C-alpha positions in Angstrom: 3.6 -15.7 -11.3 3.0 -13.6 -14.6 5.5 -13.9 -17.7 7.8 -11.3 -18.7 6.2 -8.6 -20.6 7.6 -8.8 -24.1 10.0 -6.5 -26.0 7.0 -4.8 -27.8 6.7 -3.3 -23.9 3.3 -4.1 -23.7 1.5 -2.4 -21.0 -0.7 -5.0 -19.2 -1.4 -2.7 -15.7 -2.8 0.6 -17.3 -6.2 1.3 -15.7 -9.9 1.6 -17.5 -12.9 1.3 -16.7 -14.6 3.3 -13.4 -13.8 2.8 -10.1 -17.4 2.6 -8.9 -17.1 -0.8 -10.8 -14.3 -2.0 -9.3 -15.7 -1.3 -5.8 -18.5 -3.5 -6.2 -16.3 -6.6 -6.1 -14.5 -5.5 -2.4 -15.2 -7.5 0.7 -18.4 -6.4 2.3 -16.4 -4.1 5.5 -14.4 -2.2 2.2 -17.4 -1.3 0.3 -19.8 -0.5 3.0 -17.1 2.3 3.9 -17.0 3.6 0.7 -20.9 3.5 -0.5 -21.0 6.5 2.7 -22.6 9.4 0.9 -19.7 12.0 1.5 -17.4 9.7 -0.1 -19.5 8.9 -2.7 -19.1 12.1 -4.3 -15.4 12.2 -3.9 -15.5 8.8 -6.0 -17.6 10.0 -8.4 -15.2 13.0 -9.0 -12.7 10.9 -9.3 -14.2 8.6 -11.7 -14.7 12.1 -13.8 -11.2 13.1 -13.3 -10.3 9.8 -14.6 -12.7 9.2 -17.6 -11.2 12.8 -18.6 -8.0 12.4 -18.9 -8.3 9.1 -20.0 -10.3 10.9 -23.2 -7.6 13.0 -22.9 -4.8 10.3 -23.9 -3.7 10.1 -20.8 -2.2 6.5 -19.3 -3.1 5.8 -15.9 -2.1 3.3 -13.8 -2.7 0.4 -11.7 -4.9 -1.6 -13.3 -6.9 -2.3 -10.1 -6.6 0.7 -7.8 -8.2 -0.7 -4.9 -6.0 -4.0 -5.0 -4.9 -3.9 -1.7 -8.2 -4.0 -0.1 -9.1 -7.1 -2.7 -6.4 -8.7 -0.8 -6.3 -7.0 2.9 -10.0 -7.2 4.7 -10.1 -4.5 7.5 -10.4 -7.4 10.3 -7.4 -8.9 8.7 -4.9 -6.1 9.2 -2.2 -6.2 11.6 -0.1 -3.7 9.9 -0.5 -0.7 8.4 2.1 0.7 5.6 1.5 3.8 4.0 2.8 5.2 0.7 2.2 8.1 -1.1 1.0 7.0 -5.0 1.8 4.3 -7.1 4.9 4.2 -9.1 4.1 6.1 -12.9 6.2 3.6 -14.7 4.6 1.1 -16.8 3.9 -2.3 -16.0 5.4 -1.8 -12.0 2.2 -0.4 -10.2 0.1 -3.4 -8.9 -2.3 -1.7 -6.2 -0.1 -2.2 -3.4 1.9 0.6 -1.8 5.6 -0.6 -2.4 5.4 -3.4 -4.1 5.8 -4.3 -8.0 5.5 -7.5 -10.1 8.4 -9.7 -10.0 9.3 -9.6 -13.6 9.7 -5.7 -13.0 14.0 -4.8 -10.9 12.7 -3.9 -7.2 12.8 0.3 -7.2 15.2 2.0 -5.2 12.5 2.5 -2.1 11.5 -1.6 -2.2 15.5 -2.2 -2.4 16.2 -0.3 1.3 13.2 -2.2 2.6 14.9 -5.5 1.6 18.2 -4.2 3.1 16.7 -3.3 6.1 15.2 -6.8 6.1 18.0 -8.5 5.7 19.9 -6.0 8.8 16.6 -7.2 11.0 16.9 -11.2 10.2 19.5 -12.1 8.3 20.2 -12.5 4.6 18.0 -14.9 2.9 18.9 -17.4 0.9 17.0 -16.9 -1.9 16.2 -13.4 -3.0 12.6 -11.7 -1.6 9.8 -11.6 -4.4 9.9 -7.9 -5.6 5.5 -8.6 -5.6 4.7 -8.2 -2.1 1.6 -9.7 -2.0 3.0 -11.9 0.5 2.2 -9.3 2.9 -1.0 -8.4 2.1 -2.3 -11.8 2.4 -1.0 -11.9 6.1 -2.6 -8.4 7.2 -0.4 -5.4 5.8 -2.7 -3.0 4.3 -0.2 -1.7 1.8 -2.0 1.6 1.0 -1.5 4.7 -1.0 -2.3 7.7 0.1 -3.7 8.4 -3.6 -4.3 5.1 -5.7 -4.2 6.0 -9.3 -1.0 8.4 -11.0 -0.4 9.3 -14.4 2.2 7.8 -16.9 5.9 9.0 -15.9 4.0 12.1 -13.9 4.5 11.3 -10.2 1.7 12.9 -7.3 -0.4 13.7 -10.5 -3.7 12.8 -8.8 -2.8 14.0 -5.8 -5.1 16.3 -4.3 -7.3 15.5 -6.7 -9.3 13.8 -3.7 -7.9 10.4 -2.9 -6.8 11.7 0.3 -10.3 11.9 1.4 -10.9 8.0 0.5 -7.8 6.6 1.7 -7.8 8.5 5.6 -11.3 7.2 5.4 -10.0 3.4 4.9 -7.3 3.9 7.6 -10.1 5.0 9.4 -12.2 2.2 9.2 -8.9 0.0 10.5 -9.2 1.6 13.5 -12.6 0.8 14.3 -11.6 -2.9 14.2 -10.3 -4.0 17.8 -7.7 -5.8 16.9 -4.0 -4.6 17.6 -2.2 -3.2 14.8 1.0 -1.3 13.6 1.1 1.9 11.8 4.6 1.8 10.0 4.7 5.7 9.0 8.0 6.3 6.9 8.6 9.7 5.9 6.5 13.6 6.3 3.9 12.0 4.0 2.7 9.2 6.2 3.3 10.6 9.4 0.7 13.2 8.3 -1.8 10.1 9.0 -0.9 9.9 12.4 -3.4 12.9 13.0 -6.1 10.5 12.0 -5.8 8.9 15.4 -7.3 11.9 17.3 -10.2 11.7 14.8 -11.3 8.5 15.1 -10.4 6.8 18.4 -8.8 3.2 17.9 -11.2 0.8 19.0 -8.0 -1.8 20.2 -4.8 -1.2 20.9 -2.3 0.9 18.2 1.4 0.6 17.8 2.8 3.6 15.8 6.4 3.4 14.6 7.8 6.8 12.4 10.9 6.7 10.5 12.6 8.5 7.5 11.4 7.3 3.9 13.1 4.3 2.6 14.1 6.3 -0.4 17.9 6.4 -1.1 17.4 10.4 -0.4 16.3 10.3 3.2 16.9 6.2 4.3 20.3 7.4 6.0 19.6 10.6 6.9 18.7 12.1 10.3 16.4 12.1 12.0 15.6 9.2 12.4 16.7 6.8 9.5 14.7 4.1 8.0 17.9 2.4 7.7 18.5 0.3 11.4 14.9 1.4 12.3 14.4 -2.3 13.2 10.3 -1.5 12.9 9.9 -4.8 10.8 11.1 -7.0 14.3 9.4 -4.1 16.7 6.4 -4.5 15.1 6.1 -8.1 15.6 7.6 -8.0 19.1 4.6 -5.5 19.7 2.3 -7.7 18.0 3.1 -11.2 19.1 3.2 -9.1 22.7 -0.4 -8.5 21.9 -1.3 -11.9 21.0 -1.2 -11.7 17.4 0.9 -13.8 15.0 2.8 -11.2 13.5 3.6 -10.9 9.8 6.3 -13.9 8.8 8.4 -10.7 6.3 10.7 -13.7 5.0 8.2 -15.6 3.7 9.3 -16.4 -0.1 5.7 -17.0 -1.5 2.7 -16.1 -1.3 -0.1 -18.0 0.4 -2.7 -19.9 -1.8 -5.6 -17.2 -2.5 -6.8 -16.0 -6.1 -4.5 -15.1 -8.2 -3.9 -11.4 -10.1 -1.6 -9.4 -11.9 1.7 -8.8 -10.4 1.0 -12.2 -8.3 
């Protein structure tokens, strides 16, 4: 795990470079998807979008965009969780829909997750990692719907084209035959379900819809992430399936390389 930024609030997960660069180190499945011609262009736009504002002045974040699929390979997903763009604070966007480094306080979103957690299986006895790498290392695709966001400007890039990328990469989940959960939470992700009726899942699908864990929707009707219970449905379904589910409790991460926010 990474030390503490220090009081000089050094930024160490602002974003540089192009994103054609960074897609040359994905797993084989992640990059053949994106080298398609159609959404070659979209990335090319947005590596113009982003060498522009970054000329600009601008401060973008994560530092590696595409983390989750460094740490997810499309025949390693069980789950799918879907966010809408990384948090714009610095230092707490990592790549991974949801989740921050551990040095960074869990935002309010994260903190109903844990809550809901702990409703599902109990209170732990230690407190969950705020980085949920965790997950990703077990088969939850934690994936924004746009992967990079401007400094203390949330949904900046959105629309910008990264819906185009991402719906492709759910896409390419569902070509994989094995089962899997789509954990939708709020208007935003549900919007993905649509994505099912253009490409047809290849195995069998589990879709579970529920409020936003934000602290403005989590209670609300109609249908409250709070007692949603989709963490223990999804591995009944799962295990049902015979899959191994996701172990959600787990208090580290297992062994693989390690990276920022790890």
């Amino acid at each position: 795990m990474m030390n503490a930024p220090s009081p000089s609030t050094e930024v160490l997960n602002a974003f540089s470079g192009s994103l054609q660069t960074q897609i040359a180190s994905l797993p084989t499945a992640w990059r053949t998807t994106l080298e398609a011609p159609h959404l070659q262009n979209v990335l090319n736009n947005l590596d113009a979008m982003l060498a522009e504002r970054l000329a600009a002045g601008a401060q973008i974040f994560p530092l590696r965009p595409f983390r989750a699929l460094l740490e997810t390979p499309p025949e390693s997903v069980q789950v799918v969780i879907v966010g809408q763009d990384p948090y714009h604070g610095p230092n707490q966007a990592q790549g991974l829909a949801f989740s921050v480094p551990d040095f960074c306080p869990a935002p309010p979103s994260l903190r109903n997750m844990f809550k809901e957690l702990a409703l599902e299986y109990g209170t732990p006895t230690q407190a969950p990692r705020n980085s949920l790498v965790r997950w990703a290392r077990q088969g939850v695709l934690l994936l924004n719907t746009s992967l990079t966001v401007e400094a203390h400007q949330p949904a900046s890039h959105a629309k910008k084209g990264w819906e185009h990328i991402t719906d492709a990469l759910i896409m390419r989940v569902l070509r994989e035959p094995r089962p899997k959960v789509l954990l939708l939470w709020g208007s935003h992700a549900q919007a993905r379900r649509q994505l099912l009726d253009m490409q047809a899942p290849a195995g069998p699908v589990q879709v579970l819809t529920a409020n936003h864990p934000s602290p403005l929707s989590a209670l609300r009707p109609p249908r409250p992430f709070i007692g949603c219970g989709h963490f223990q449905q999804a591995n009944d379904w799962l295990q049902a399936q015979g899959e191994s589910g996701i172990d959600w409790m787990l208090a580290k991460s297992p062994a693989a390389a390690a990276g920022y926010g790890d």
